[in-house]
PDB file of C-alpha atoms in Angstrom:
ATOM      1  CA  MET A   1       1.410   0.797   3.368  1.00 97.00           C
ATOM      2  CA  PRO A   2       2.870   2.974   6.105  1.00 98.00           C
ATOM      3  CA  PHE A   3       2.895   6.726   5.563  1.00 98.00           C
ATOM      4  CA  HIS A   4       4.132   9.754   7.489  1.00 98.00           C
ATOM      5  CA  ASN A   5       4.206  13.312   6.146  1.00 98.00           C
ATOM      6  CA  VAL A   6       4.385  12.385   2.455  1.00 97.00           C
ATOM      7  CA  VAL A   7       1.841  14.820   1.045  1.00 98.00           C
ATOM      8  CA  SER A   8       4.015  15.554  -2.014  1.00 96.00           C
ATOM      9  CA  TYR A   9       3.891  11.994  -3.368  1.00 94.00           C
ATOM     10  CA  ILE A  10       1.264   9.860  -1.600  1.00 98.00           C
ATOM     11  CA  GLU A  11      -1.393  10.607  -4.216  1.00 98.00           C
ATOM     12  CA  GLU A  12       0.710   9.118  -7.026  1.00 97.00           C
ATOM     13  CA  CYS A  13       1.300   5.977  -4.956  1.00 98.00           C
ATOM     14  CA  LEU A  14      -2.368   5.563  -4.053  1.00 98.00           C
ATOM     15  CA  THR A  15      -3.422   6.197  -7.647  1.00 98.00           C
ATOM     16  CA  SER A  16      -1.125   3.364  -8.747  1.00 98.00           C
ATOM     17  CA  LEU A  17      -2.662   1.054  -6.138  1.00 98.00           C
ATOM     18  CA  ALA A  18      -6.189   2.013  -7.187  1.00 98.00           C
ATOM     19  CA  ALA A  19      -5.293   1.081 -10.779  1.00 97.00           C
ATOM     20  CA  GLN A  20      -4.350  -2.505  -9.875  1.00 97.00           C
ATOM     21  CA  THR A  21      -6.222  -5.104 -11.901  1.00 96.00           C
ATOM     22  CA  LEU A  22      -6.276  -7.735  -9.141  1.00 94.00           C
ATOM     23  CA  GLU A  23      -9.919  -7.807  -8.119  1.00 87.00           C
ATOM     24  CA  ASP A  24      -9.834  -9.377  -4.653  1.00 93.00           C
ATOM     25  CA  VAL A  25      -7.434  -7.040  -2.872  1.00 96.00           C
ATOM     26  CA  GLU A  26      -7.368  -4.711   0.126  1.00 97.00           C
ATOM     27  CA  PHE A  27      -4.969  -1.878   0.731  1.00 98.00           C
ATOM     28  CA  VAL A  28      -4.210  -1.332   4.413  1.00 98.00           C
ATOM     29  CA  LEU A  29      -2.813   2.175   4.875  1.00 98.00           C
ATOM     30  CA  VAL A  30      -1.204   2.987   8.215  1.00 98.00           C
ATOM     31  CA  ASP A  31      -1.012   6.673   9.084  1.00 98.00           C
ATOM     32  CA  ASP A  32       2.070   6.920  11.278  1.00 98.00           C
ATOM     33  CA  GLY A  33       1.078  10.236  12.838  1.00 97.00           C
ATOM     34  CA  SER A  34       1.090  12.420   9.724  1.00 97.00           C
ATOM     35  CA  GLY A  35       0.577  16.119  10.235  1.00 96.00           C
ATOM     36  CA  ASP A  36       0.962  17.456   6.712  1.00 97.00           C
ATOM     37  CA  GLY A  37      -2.334  16.487   5.053  1.00 97.00           C
ATOM     38  CA  SER A  38      -1.229  13.047   3.866  1.00 98.00           C
ATOM     39  CA  ASP A  39      -4.065  11.607   5.905  1.00 97.00           C
ATOM     40  CA  VAL A  40      -6.609  13.776   4.084  1.00 98.00           C
ATOM     41  CA  ILE A  41      -5.479  12.381   0.732  1.00 98.00           C
ATOM     42  CA  ALA A  42      -5.581   8.816   2.062  1.00 98.00           C
ATOM     43  CA  LYS A  43      -9.058   9.348   3.527  1.00 98.00           C
ATOM     44  CA  GLY A  44     -10.237  10.605   0.139  1.00 98.00           C
ATOM     45  CA  PHE A  45      -9.110   7.368  -1.513  1.00 98.00           C
ATOM     46  CA  ALA A  46     -10.765   5.297   1.237  1.00 98.00           C
ATOM     47  CA  ALA A  47     -14.026   7.226   0.807  1.00 98.00           C
ATOM     48  CA  ARG A  48     -14.092   6.519  -2.944  1.00 97.00           C
ATOM     49  CA  ASP A  49     -12.740   2.974  -3.003  1.00 97.00           C
ATOM     50  CA  PRO A  50     -13.726   0.289  -0.475  1.00 96.00           C
ATOM     51  CA  ARG A  51     -10.455  -1.591  -1.118  1.00 97.00           C
ATOM     52  CA  PHE A  52      -8.645   1.062   0.964  1.00 98.00           C
ATOM     53  CA  ARG A  53      -8.661   0.928   4.778  1.00 97.00           C
ATOM     54  CA  ILE A  54      -6.863   3.373   7.042  1.00 98.00           C
ATOM     55  CA  LEU A  55      -5.376   2.687  10.445  1.00 98.00           C
ATOM     56  CA  ARG A  56      -3.706   5.325  12.580  1.00 98.00           C
ATOM     57  CA  GLN A  57      -1.019   5.204  15.204  1.00 98.00           C
ATOM     58  CA  GLU A  58       1.159   7.749  16.946  1.00 97.00           C
ATOM     59  CA  THR A  59       4.489   8.209  15.168  1.00 97.00           C
ATOM     60  CA  ARG A  60       6.560   5.059  15.736  1.00 97.00           C
ATOM     61  CA  GLY A  61       8.250   4.559  12.368  1.00 97.00           C
ATOM     62  CA  PRO A  62       7.654   2.393   9.309  1.00 96.00           C
ATOM     63  CA  GLY A  63       8.455  -0.959  10.971  1.00 97.00           C
ATOM     64  CA  PRO A  64       5.801  -0.705  13.690  1.00 98.00           C
ATOM     65  CA  ALA A  65       3.386   0.760  11.114  1.00 98.00           C
ATOM     66  CA  ARG A  66       3.897  -2.255   8.840  1.00 98.00           C
ATOM     67  CA  ASN A  67       3.422  -4.597  11.797  1.00 98.00           C
ATOM     68  CA  LEU A  68       0.113  -2.909  12.630  1.00 98.00           C
ATOM     69  CA  GLY A  69      -0.985  -3.310   9.014  1.00 98.00           C
ATOM     70  CA  ILE A  70      -0.023  -7.002   9.046  1.00 98.00           C
ATOM     71  CA  ARG A  71      -2.121  -7.595  12.157  1.00 98.00           C
ATOM     72  CA  HIS A  72      -5.154  -6.126  10.372  1.00 98.00           C
ATOM     73  CA  ALA A  73      -4.633  -7.690   6.922  1.00 97.00           C
ATOM     74  CA  ARG A  74      -7.289 -10.225   5.936  1.00 95.00           C
ATOM     75  CA  GLY A  75      -5.960 -11.650   2.676  1.00 92.00           C
ATOM     76  CA  THR A  76      -4.112 -14.745   1.598  1.00 93.00           C
ATOM     77  CA  TYR A  77      -1.083 -12.855   0.302  1.00 95.00           C
ATOM     78  CA  LEU A  78       0.808  -9.886   1.694  1.00 96.00           C
ATOM     79  CA  ALA A  79       2.626  -7.194  -0.263  1.00 95.00           C
ATOM     80  CA  PHE A  80       4.655  -4.305   1.084  1.00 94.00           C
ATOM     81  CA  THR A  81       4.431  -0.920  -0.597  1.00 95.00           C
ATOM     82  CA  ASP A  82       6.076   2.286   0.588  1.00 95.00           C
ATOM     83  CA  SER A  83       4.357   5.638   0.219  1.00 96.00           C
ATOM     84  CA  ASP A  84       6.907   6.788  -2.374  1.00 93.00           C
ATOM     85  CA  ASP A  85       6.400   3.699  -4.574  1.00 94.00           C
ATOM     86  CA  VAL A  86       4.512   3.599  -7.864  1.00 95.00           C
ATOM     87  CA  VAL A  87       3.193   0.112  -8.572  1.00 96.00           C
ATOM     88  CA  PRO A  88       2.753  -0.636 -12.302  1.00 95.00           C
ATOM     89  CA  GLU A  89      -0.796  -1.479 -13.360  1.00 95.00           C
ATOM     90  CA  GLY A  90      -1.343  -5.220 -13.234  1.00 96.00           C
ATOM     91  CA  ALA A  91       1.726  -5.905 -11.093  1.00 96.00           C
ATOM     92  CA  TYR A  92      -0.121  -7.519  -8.199  1.00 96.00           C
ATOM     93  CA  GLU A  93      -2.205  -9.655 -10.548  1.00 97.00           C
ATOM     94  CA  LEU A  94       0.998 -10.958 -12.188  1.00 96.00           C
ATOM     95  CA  LEU A  95       2.683 -11.634  -8.850  1.00 96.00           C
ATOM     96  CA  VAL A  96      -0.313 -13.477  -7.397  1.00 97.00           C
ATOM     97  CA  GLY A  97      -0.713 -15.429 -10.636  1.00 96.00           C
ATOM     98  CA  SER A  98       2.908 -16.505 -10.395  1.00 96.00           C
ATOM     99  CA  LEU A  99       2.421 -17.662  -6.814  1.00 96.00           C
ATOM    100  CA  GLU A 100      -0.682 -19.638  -7.661  1.00 96.00           C
ATOM    101  CA  GLU A 101       0.879 -21.194 -10.777  1.00 97.00           C
ATOM    102  CA  THR A 102       4.141 -22.251  -9.123  1.00 96.00           C
ATOM    103  CA  GLY A 103       3.111 -22.813  -5.515  1.00 96.00           C
ATOM    104  CA  SER A 104       5.998 -20.593  -4.395  1.00 96.00           C
ATOM    105  CA  ASP A 105       5.923 -18.877  -1.021  1.00 94.00           C
ATOM    106  CA  ILE A 106       7.308 -15.564  -2.278  1.00 95.00           C
ATOM    107  CA  ALA A 107       7.262 -13.467  -5.448  1.00 94.00           C
ATOM    108  CA  CYS A 108       9.281 -10.358  -6.174  1.00 90.00           C
ATOM    109  CA  GLY A 109       8.878  -7.826  -8.942  1.00 86.00           C
ATOM    110  CA  ALA A 110      11.618  -5.795 -10.519  1.00 84.00           C
ATOM    111  CA  VAL A 111      12.508  -2.395  -9.063  1.00 81.00           C
ATOM    112  CA  ARG A 112      13.097   0.653 -11.204  1.00 81.00           C
ATOM    113  CA  ARG A 113      14.298   3.920  -9.699  1.00 80.00           C
ATOM    114  CA  LEU A 114      12.460   6.952 -11.035  1.00 73.00           C
ATOM    115  CA  THR A 115      14.035  10.373 -10.841  1.00 71.00           C
ATOM    116  CA  PRO A 116      12.443  13.797 -11.288  1.00 67.00           C
TER     117      PRO A 116
END
């Protein structure tokens, strides 16, 4: 998950990731040069939960940040989350279960736009 200066909503995103029911999972967070305290929140999650890893790069944008995360990912499956996303509890377990049941190469969940 790439992040850059998202202090106002990164905690909600990371909380939703921490609540995932899939047991064998890692969350690779890429700090894209944040200067607003987003990194402090991310480091707090990483300190409390070994599923979270943080990488840092100078500001290059979300594409290069995702690519860095991909290079460091160790799992069988790959999911992309943005720092303003909220992932419903159990979503990754359902998606992985679908992949394993069907043998598909890709799974996609529904998207719902939340407003204030």
